[in-house]
Short mmCIF file of C-alpha atoms and ligand atoms in Angstrom, two decimals:
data_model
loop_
_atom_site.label_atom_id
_atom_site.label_comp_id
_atom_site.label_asym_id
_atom_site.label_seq_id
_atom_site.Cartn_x
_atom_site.Cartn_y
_atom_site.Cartn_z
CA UNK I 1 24.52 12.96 -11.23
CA UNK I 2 25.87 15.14 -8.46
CA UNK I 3 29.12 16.11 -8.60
CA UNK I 4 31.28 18.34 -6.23
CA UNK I 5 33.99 20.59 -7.64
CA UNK I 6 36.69 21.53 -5.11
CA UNK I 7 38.74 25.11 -5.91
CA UNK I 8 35.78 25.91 -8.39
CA UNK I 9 35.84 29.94 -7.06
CA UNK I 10 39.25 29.99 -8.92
CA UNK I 11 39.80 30.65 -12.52
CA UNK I 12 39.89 26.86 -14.41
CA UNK I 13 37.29 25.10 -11.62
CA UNK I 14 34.61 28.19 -12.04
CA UNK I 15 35.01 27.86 -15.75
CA UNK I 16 34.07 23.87 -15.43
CA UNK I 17 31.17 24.93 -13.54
CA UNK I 18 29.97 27.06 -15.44
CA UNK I 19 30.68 24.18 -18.69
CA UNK I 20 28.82 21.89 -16.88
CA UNK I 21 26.17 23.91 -15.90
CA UNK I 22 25.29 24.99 -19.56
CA UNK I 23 26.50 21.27 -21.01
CA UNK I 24 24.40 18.67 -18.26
CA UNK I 25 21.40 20.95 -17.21
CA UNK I 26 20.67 17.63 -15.40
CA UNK I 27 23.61 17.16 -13.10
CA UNK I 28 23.61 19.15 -10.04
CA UNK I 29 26.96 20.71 -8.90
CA UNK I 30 28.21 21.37 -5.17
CA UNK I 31 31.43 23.79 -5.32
CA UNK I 32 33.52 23.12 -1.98
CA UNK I 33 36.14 26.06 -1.73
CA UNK I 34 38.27 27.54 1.01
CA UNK I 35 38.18 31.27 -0.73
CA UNK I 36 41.47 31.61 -0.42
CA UNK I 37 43.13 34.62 -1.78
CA UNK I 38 42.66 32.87 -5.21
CA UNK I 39 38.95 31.94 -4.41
CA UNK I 40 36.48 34.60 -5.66
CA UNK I 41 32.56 34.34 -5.64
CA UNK I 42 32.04 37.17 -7.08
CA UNK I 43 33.38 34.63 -9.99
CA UNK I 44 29.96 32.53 -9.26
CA UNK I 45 27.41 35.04 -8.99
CA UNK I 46 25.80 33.69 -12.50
CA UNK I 47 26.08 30.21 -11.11
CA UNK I 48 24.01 31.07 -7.45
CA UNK I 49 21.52 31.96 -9.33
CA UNK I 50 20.84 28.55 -10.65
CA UNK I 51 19.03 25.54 -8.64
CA UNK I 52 21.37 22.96 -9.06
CA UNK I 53 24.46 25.14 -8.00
CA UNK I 54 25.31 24.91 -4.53
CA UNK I 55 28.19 26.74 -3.02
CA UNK I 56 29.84 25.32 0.89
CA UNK I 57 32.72 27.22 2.41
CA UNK I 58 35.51 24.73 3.10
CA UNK I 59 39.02 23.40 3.08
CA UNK I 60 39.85 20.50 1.45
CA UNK I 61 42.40 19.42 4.26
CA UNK I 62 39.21 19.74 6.84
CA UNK I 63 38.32 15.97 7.70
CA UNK I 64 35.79 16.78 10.02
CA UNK I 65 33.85 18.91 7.25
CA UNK I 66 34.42 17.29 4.37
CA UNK I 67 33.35 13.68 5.61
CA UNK I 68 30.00 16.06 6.54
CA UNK I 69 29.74 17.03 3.39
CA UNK I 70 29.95 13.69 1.92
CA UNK I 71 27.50 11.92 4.24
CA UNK I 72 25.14 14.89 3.37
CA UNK I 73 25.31 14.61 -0.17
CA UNK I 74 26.61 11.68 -1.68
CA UNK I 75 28.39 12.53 -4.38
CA UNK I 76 28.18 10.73 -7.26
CA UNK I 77 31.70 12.52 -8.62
CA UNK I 78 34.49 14.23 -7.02
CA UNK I 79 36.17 16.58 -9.34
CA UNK I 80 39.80 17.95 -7.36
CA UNK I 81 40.95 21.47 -8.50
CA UNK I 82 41.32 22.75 -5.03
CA UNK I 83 45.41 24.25 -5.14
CA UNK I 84 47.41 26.32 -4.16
CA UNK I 85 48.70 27.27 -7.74
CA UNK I 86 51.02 29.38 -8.20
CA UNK I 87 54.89 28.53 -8.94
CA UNK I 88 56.63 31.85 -7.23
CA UNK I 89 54.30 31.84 -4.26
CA UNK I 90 55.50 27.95 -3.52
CA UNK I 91 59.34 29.09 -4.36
CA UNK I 92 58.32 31.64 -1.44
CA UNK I 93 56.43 29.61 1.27
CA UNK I 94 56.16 25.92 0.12
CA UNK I 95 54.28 24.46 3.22
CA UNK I 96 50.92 25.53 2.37
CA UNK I 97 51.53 23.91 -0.47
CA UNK I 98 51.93 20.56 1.27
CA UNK I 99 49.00 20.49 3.42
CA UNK I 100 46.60 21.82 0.30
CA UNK I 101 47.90 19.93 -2.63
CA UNK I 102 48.96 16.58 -0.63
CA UNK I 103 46.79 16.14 2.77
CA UNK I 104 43.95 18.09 1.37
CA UNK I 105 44.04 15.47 -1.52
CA UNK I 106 44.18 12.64 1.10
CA UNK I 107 41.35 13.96 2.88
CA UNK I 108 39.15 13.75 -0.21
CA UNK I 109 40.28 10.12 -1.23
CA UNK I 110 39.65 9.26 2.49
CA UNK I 111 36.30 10.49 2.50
CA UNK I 112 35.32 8.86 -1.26
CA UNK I 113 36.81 5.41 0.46
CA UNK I 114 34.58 5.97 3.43
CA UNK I 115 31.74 7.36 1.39
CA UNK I 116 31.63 5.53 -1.71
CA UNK I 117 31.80 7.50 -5.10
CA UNK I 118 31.55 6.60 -8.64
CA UNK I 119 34.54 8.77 -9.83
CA UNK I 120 37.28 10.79 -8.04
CA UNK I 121 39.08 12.88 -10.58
CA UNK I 122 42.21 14.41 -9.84
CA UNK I 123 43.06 17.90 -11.64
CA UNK I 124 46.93 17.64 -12.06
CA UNK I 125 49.42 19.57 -13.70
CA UNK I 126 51.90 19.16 -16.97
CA UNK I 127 54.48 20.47 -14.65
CA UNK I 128 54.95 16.97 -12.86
CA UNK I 129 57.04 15.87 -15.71
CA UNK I 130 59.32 18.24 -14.77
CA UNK I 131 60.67 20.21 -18.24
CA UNK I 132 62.16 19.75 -21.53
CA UNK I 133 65.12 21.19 -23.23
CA UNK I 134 64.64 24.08 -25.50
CA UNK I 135 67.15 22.99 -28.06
CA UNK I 136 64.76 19.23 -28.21
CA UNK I 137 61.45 20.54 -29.97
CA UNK I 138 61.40 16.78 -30.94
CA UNK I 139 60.27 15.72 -27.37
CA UNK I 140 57.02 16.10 -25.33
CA UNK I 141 55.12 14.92 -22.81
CA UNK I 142 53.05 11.77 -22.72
CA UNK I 143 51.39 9.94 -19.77
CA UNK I 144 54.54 7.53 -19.40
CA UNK I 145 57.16 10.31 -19.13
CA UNK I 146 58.63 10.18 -15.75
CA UNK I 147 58.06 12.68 -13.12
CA UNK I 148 60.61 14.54 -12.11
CA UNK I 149 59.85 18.37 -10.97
CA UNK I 150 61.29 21.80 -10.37
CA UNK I 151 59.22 23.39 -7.62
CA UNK I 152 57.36 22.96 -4.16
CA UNK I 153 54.41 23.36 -6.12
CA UNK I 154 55.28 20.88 -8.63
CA UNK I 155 56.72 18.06 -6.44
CA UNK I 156 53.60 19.27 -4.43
CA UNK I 157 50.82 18.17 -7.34
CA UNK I 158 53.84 14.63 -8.23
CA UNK I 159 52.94 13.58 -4.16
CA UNK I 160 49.00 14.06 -4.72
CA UNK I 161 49.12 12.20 -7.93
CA UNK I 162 51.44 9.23 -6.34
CA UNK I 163 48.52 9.22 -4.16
CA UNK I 164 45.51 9.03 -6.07
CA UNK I 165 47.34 6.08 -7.76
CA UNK I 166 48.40 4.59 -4.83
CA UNK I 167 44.59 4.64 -3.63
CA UNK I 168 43.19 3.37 -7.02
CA UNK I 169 45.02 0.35 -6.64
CA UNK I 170 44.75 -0.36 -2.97
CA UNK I 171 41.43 0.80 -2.19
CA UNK I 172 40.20 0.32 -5.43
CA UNK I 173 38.90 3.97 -5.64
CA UNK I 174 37.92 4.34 -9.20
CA UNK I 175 39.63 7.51 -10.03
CA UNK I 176 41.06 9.67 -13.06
CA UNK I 177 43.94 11.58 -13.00
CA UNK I 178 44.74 14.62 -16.29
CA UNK I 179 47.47 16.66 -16.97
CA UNK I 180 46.95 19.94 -18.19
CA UNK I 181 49.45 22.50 -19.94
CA UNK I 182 49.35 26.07 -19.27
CA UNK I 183 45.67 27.42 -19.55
CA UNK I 184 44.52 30.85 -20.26
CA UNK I 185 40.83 33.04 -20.44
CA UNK I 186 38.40 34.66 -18.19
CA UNK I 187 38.73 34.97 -14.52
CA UNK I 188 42.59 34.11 -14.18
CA UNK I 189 43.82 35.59 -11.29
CA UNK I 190 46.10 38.31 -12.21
CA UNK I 191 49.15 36.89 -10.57
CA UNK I 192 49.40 34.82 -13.59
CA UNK I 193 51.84 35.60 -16.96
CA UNK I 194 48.83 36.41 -18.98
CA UNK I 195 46.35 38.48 -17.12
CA UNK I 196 49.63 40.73 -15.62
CA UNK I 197 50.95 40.99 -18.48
CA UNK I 198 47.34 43.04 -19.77
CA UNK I 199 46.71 44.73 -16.28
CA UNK I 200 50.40 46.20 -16.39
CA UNK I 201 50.01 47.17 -20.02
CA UNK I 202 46.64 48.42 -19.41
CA UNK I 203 48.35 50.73 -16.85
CA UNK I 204 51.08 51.37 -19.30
CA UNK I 205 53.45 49.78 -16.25
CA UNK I 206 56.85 47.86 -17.16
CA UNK I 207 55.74 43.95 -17.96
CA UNK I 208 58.22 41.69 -15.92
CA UNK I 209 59.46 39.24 -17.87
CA UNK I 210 61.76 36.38 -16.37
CA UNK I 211 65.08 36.18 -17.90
CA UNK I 212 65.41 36.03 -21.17
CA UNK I 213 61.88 35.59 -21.77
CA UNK I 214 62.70 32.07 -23.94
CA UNK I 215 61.23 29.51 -22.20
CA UNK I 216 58.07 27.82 -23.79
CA UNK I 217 54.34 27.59 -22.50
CA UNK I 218 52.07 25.08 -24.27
CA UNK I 219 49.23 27.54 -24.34
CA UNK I 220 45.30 25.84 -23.89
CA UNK I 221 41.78 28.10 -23.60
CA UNK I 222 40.51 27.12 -20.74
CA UNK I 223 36.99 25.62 -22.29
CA UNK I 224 39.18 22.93 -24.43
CA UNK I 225 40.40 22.18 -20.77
CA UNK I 226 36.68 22.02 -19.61
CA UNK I 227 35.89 20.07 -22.17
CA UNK I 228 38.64 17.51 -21.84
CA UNK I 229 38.16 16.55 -18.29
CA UNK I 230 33.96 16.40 -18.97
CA UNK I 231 34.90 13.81 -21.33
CA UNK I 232 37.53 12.00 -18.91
CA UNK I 233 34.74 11.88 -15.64
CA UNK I 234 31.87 10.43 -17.83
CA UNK I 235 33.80 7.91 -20.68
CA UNK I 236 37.65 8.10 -19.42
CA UNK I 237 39.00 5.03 -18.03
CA UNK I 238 39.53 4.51 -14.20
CA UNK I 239 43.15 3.95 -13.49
CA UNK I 240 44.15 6.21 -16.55
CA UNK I 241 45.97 9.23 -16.68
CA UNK I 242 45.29 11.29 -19.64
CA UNK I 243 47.74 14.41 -21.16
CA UNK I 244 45.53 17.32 -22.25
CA UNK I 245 47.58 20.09 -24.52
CA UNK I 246 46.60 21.41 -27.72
CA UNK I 247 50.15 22.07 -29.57
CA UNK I 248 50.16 25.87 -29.71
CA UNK I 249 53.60 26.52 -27.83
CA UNK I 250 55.15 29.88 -27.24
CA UNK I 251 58.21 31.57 -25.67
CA UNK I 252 57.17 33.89 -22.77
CA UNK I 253 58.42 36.80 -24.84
CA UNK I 254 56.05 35.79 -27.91
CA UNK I 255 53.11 35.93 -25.69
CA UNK I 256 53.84 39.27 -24.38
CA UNK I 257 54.55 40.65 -27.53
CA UNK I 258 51.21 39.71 -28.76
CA UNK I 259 49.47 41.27 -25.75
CA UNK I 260 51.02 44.64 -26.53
CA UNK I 261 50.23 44.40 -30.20
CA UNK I 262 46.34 43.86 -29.67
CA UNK I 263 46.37 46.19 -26.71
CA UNK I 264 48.44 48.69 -29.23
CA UNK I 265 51.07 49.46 -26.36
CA UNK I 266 54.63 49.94 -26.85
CA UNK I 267 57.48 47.01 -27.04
CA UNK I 268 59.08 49.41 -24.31
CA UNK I 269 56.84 48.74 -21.46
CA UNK I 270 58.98 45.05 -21.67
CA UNK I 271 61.62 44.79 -18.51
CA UNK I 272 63.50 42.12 -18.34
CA UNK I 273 64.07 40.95 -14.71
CA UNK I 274 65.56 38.54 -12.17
CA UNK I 275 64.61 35.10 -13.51
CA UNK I 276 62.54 32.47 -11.55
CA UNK I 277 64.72 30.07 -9.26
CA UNK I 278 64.14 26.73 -10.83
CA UNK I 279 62.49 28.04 -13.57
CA UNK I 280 61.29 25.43 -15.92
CA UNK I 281 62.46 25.86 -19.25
CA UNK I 282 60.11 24.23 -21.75
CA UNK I 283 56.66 22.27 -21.65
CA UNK I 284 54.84 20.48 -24.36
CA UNK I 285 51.99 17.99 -24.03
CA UNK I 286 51.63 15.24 -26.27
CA UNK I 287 47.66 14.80 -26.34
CA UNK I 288 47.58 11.48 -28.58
CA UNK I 289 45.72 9.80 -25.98
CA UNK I 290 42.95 11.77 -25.05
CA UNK I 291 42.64 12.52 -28.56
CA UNK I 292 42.56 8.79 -29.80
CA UNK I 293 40.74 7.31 -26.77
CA UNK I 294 37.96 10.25 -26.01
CA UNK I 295 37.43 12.10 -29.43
CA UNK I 296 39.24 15.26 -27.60
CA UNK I 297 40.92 18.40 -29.85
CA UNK I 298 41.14 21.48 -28.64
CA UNK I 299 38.33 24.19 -30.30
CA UNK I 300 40.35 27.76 -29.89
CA UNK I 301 44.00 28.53 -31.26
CA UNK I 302 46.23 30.60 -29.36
CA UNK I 303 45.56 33.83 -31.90
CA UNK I 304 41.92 33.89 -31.11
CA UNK I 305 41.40 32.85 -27.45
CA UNK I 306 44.35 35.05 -26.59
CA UNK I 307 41.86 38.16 -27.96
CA UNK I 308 39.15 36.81 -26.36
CA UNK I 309 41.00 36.73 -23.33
CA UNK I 310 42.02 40.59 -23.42
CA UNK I 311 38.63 41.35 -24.65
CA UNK I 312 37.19 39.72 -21.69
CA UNK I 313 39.85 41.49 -19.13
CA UNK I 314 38.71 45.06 -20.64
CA UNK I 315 34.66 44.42 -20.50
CA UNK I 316 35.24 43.50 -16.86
CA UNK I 317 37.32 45.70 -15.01
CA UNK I 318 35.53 45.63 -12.52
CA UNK I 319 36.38 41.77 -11.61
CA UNK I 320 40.30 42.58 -11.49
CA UNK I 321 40.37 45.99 -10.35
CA UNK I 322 39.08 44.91 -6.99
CA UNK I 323 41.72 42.04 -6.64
CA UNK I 324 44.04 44.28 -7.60
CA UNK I 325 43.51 46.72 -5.30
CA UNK I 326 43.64 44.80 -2.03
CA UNK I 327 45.86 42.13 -0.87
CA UNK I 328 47.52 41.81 -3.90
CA UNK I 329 49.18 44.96 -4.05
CA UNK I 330 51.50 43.69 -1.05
CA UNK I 331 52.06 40.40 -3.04
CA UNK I 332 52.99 42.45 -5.92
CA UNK I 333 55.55 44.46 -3.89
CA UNK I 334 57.14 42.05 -2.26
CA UNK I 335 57.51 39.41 -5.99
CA UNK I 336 58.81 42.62 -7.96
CA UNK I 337 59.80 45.77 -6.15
CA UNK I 338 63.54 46.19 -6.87
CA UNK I 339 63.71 42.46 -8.76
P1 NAD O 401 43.45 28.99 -8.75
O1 NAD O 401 44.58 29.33 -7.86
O2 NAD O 401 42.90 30.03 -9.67
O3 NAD O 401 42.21 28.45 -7.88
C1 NAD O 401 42.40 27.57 -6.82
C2 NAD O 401 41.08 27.51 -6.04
O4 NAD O 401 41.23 26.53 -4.99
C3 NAD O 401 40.68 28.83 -5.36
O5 NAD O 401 39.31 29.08 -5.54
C4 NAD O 401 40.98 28.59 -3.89
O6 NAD O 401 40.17 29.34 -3.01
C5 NAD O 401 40.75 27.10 -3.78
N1 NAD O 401 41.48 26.47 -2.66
C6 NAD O 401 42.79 26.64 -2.35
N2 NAD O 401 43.09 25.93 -1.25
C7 NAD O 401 41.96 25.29 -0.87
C8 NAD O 401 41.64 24.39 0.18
N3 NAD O 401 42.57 24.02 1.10
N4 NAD O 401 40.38 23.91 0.26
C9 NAD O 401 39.43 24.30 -0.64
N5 NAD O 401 39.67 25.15 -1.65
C10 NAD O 401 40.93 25.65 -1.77
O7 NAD O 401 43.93 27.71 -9.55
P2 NAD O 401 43.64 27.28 -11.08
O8 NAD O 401 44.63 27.93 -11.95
O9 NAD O 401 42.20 27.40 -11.34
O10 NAD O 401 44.04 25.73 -10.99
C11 NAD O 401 43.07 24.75 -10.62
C12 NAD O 401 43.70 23.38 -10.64
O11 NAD O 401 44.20 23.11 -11.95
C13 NAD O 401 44.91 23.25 -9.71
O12 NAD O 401 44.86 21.97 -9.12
C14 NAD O 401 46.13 23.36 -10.63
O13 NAD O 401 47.20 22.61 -10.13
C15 NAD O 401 45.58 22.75 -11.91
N6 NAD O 401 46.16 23.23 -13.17
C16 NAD O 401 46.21 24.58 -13.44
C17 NAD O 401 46.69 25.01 -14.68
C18 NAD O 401 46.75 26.48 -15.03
O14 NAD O 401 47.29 26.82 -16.10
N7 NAD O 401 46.21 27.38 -14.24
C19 NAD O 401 47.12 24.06 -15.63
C20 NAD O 401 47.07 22.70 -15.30
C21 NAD O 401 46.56 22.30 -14.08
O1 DAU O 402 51.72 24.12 -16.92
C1 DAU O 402 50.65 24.18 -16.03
C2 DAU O 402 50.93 25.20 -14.94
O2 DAU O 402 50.85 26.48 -15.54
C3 DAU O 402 49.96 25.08 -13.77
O3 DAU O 402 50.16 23.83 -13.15
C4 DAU O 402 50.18 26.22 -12.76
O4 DAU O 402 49.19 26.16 -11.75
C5 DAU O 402 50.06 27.53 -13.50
O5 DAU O 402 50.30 28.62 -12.62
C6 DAU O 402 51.05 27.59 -14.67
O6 DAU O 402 52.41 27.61 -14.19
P1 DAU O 402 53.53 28.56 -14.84
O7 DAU O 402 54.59 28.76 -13.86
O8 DAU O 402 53.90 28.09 -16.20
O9 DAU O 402 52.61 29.90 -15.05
P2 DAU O 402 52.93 31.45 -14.76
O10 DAU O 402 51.78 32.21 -15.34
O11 DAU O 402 53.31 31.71 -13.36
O12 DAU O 402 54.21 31.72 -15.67
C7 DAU O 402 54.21 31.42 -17.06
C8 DAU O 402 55.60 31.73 -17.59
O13 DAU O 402 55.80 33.16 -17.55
C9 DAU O 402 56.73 31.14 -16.78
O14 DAU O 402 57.78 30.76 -17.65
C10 DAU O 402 57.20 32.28 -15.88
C11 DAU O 402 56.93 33.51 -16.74
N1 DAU O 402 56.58 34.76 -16.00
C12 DAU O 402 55.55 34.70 -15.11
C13 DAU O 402 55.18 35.84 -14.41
C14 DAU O 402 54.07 35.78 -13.40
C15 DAU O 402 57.22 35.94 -16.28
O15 DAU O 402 58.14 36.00 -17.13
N2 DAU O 402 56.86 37.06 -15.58
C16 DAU O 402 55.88 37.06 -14.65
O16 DAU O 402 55.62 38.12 -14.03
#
């Protein structure tokens, strides 16, 4: 099987590659990725250094190079992570957001129409359903919940979804489509709640927190995501759309808490600050489906993959101290200097 993963030099697609690498020795895997601000090889170097990892420089919204790539390798899988990603960056400057998430989507469903492919697997987002009230811990998420979102970033992901549908049924493109909650582990890009939220302490700096710090993440180690859409390209349905969420919600402010405690840094460092426009108050996936259907559960609670995670972040400084020091310290200027 050869399978190319768009976006896989960010955090969750470098952490399928890597799945896949160790879980189908067989398959070979082509990574297509712009390298973005979010795009890191440095994430891959592991992966070069095996024969059926390929890496090719490219944007998703590229026609001209990603029909090349296709009639060059003939995929036998598409798996779509390629994103822009990040909620406050889309609040800021929501047209990049467009041509990635939307055209750059097109592009690929173009190219498996002209191309042929097996499966086309879109990597969507919980936050197409919009949110839920935090007063209703009765409700969640499941695949028929209607879409209704908050953000550029959100409505962004709704359109590319509408149109891996839309291309299922008219082109007959047999495709997948899963929607993740919030994930968490290794190589998140600091801009992120978690990984800030340890840098800053790490630095004993103040820890921004939106608001009131009440509204609820749905919390899911980024392997049990791995694992989850694995499953979905090789047994999931074509046509389906499958919820993937593992029941360990938090408030923002739990989650920091718990940072500082295994860190052993003071409640203090906590600033409350100017909340999120939009901000989505509550999300919770209901993962009946995939569970039922596919044999999924999640492997890691929320206790022990959030000390993993902050065990990982201090064993590789190196990794975030060189993001941190670049571009990013403009980005985090301009997001929280007098917020
Ligand atoms: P990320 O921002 O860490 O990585 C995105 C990657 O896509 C980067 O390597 C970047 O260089 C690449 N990229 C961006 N624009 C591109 C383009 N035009 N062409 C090619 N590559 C491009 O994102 P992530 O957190 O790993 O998210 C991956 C996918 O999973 C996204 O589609 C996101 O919507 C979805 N998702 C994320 C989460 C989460 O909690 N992070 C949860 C559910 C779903
Ligand atoms: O639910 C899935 C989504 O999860 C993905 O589709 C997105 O790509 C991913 O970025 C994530 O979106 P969120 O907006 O939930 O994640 P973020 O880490 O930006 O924020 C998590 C919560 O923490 C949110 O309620 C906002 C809050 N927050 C975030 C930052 C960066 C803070 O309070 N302070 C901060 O500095």
């Amino acid at each position: 099987m050869k399978i190319i993963v768009t976006g896989g030099a960010g955090f969750i697609g470098s952490n399928f590659i890597y799945y896949e690498l160790k879980n189908h020795a067989e398959d070979k895997i082509i990574c297509l990725d712009k390298l973005t601000y979010a795009g890191n090889l440095e994430t891959l170097a592991e992966a070069q250094t095996n024969e059926n990892f390929k890496f090719v420089r490219g944007d998703i919204a590229d026609r001209e190079n990603v029909y090349k790539l296709f009639e060059a390798e003939k995929p036998d899988i598409v798996v779509n992570f390629a994103a822009e990603s990040h909620v406050d960056r889309s609040i800021e400057d929501p047209e990049l957001f467009l041509r990635t998430n939307i055209i750059g989507t097109s592009v690929l469903l173009d190219a498996c129409r002209k191309f042929g492919i097996k499966r086309f697997h879109q990597v969507s987002t919980d936050e197409v359903y919009g949110d839920l009230p935090l007063d209703r811990p009765d409700l969640f998420f499941t695949e028929t919940t209607n879409l209704h979102t908050s953000s550029p970033y959100s409505a962004s992901k709704a359109a590319a979804d509408l149109l891996v549908q839309a291309y299922q049924r008219t082109y007959k493109i047999p495709a997948t489509i899963s929607r993740c909650s919030n994930n968490y582990g290794r190589f998140h890009f600091p801009e992120k709640l978690i990984p800030l939220m340890i840098i800053n302490a790490l630095h004993d700096k103040k820890l921004p927190v939106y608001g009131k710090g009440i509204n609820v993440r749905d919390w899911l180690y980024v392997d049990d995501h791995c694992s989850a859409i694995d499953l979905i390209i090789r047994k999931g349905t074509v046509g389906e759309v499958y919820n993937i969420g593992g029941h360990n919600e938090r408030t923002n402010l739990e989650v920091v808490k718990t940072i500082l405690k295994i860190l052993g840094k003071s409640e203090d460092l906590i600033e409350f600050v100017t909340d999120r426009k939009g901000h989505d108050q509550r999300y919770a996936i209901d993962p009946t489906k995939i569970s039922r259907e596919l044999g999924w559960t999640p492997q890691t609670k929320f206790d022990d993959g959030i000390k993993q995670t902050v065990a990982w972040y201090l064993e590789n400084r190196a990794w975030w101290e060189k993001i941190i020091s670049g571009e990013y310290k403009n980005y985090y200027a301009k997001m929280y200097d007098n917020r």
